[in-house]
Short mmCIF file of C-alpha atoms in Angstrom, two decimals:
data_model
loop_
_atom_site.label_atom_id
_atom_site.label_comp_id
_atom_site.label_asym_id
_atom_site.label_seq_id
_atom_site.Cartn_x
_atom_site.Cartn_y
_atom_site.Cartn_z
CA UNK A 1 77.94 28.66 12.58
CA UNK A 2 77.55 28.91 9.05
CA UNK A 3 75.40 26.89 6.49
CA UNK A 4 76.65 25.85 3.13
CA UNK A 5 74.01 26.42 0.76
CA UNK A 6 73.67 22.08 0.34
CA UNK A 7 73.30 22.07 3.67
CA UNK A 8 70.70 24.59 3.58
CA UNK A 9 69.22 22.77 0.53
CA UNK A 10 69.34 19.41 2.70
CA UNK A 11 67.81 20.75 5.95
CA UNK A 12 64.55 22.26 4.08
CA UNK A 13 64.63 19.22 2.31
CA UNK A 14 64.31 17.28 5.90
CA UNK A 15 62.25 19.41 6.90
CA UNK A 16 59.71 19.13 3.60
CA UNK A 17 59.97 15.63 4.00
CA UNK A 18 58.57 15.10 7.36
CA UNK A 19 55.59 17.29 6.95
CA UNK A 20 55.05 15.42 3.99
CA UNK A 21 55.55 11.46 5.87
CA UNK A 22 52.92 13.46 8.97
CA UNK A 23 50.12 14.70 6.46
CA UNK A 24 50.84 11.10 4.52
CA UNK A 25 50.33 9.33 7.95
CA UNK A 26 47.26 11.17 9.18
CA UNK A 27 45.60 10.66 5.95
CA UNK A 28 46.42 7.01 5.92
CA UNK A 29 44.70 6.58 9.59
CA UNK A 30 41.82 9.11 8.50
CA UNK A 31 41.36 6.63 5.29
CA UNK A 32 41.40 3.71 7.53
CA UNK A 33 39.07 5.25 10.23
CA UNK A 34 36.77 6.21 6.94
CA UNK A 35 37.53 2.05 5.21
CA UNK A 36 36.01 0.93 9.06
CA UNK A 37 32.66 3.14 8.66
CA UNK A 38 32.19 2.19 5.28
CA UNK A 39 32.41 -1.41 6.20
CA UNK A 40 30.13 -0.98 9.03
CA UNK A 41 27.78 1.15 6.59
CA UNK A 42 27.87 -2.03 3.67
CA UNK A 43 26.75 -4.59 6.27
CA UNK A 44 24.20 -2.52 7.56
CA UNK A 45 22.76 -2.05 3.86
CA UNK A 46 24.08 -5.97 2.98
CA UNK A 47 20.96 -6.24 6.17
CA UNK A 48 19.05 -3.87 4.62
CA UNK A 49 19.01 -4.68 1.31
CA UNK A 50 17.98 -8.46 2.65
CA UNK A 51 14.69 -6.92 4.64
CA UNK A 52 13.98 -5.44 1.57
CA UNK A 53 14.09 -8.69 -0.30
CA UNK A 54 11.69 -9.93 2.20
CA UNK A 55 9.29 -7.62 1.98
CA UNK A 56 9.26 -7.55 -1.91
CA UNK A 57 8.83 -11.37 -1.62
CA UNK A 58 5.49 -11.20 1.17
CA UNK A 59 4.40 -8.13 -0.77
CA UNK A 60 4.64 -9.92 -4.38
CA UNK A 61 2.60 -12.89 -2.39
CA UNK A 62 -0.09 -10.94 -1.41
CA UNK A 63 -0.41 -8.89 -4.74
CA UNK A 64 -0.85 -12.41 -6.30
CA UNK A 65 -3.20 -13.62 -3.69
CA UNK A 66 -5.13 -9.79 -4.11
CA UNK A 67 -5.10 -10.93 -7.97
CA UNK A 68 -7.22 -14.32 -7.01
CA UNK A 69 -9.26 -11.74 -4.89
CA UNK A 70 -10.05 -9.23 -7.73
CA UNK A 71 -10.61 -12.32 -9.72
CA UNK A 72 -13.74 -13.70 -7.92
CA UNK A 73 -15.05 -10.12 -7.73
CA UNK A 74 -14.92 -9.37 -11.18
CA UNK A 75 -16.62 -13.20 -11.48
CA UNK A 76 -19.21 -12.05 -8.31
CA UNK A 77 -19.79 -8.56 -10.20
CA UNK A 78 -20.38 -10.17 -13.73
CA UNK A 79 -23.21 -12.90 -12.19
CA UNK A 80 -24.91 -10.02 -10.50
CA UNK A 81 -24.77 -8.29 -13.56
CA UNK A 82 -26.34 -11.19 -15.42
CA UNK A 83 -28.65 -11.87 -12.41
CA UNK A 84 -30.24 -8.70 -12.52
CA UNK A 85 -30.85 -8.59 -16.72
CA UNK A 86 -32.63 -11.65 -16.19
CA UNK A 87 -34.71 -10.26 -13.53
CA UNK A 88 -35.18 -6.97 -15.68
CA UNK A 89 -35.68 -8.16 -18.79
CA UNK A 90 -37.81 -11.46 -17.78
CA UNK A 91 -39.61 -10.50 -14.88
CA UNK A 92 -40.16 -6.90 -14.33
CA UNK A 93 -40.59 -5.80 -17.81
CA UNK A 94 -43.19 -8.70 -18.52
CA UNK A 95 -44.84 -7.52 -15.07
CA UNK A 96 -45.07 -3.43 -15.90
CA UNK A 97 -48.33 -4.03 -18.01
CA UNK A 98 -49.70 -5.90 -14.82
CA UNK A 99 -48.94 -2.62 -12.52
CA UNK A 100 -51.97 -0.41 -12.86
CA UNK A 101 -54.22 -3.13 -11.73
CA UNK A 102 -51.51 -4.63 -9.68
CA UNK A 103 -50.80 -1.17 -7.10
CA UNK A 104 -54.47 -0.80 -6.38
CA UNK A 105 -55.37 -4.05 -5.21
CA UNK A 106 -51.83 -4.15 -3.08
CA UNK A 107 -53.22 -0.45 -2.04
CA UNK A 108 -56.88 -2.40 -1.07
CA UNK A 109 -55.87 -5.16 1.25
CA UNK A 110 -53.37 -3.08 2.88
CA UNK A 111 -56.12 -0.70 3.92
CA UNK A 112 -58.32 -3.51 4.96
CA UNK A 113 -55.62 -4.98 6.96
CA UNK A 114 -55.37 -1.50 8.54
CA UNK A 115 -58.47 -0.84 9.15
CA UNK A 116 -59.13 -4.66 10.51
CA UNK A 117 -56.14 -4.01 13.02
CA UNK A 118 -57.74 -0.46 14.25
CA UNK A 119 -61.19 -2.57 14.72
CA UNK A 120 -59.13 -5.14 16.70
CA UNK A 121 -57.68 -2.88 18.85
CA UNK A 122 -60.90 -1.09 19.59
CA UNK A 123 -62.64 -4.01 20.50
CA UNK A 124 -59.45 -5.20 22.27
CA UNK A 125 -59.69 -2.49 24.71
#
């Protein structure tokens, strides 16, 4: 049996046709298959991006409470500070001319004391 050439023409034609409809329809489940994942994959960064609005929010409250907290230290560090000009510039520095009769007395009783405490112990014994 014989083929006319449009019948030829027609039957490659069929034939081009129904690869193209099968590659058409596995693509179209393939894109639905990858439309599915991607949905799954949004929700799970929709949940995501919520923990991570969470986290911003307790982190942003304790960098604000850590602010009050760097706050007083700076306050804490600036009254030592003055504390111990006061005590440098008003107490010890006055006191330095005192020190050369000062040490040798402090020197004194605490050989006496010594000394009164080896006595005690002798007799003690």
């Amino acid at each position: 049996m014989l083929l006319t050439l449009s019948q030829f023409l027609f039957l490659v034609l069929t034939f081009a046709a129904v690869v193209a409809v099968t590659f058409l329809v596995i693509f179209l489940i393939q894109l639905r298959k990858t439309a599915r994942e991607g949905e799954k994959t949004l929700i799970e960064v929709h949940a995501l991006v919520a923990n991570l609005n969470a986290t911003s929010q307790k982190v942003n409250q304790k960098i604000e409470e850590l602010g009050d907290v760097v706050d007083a230290a700076r306050k804490a560090a600036v009254g030592i500070s003055d504390v111990s000009m006061f005590l440098s510039t008003r107490v010890m520095k006055p006191a330095t001319r005192y020190w050369p009769f000062i040490l040798p007395l402090i020197r004194l009783v605490l050989r006496q004391r010594k000394n009164k405490k080896k006595k005690e112990e002798k007799n003690g014994e």
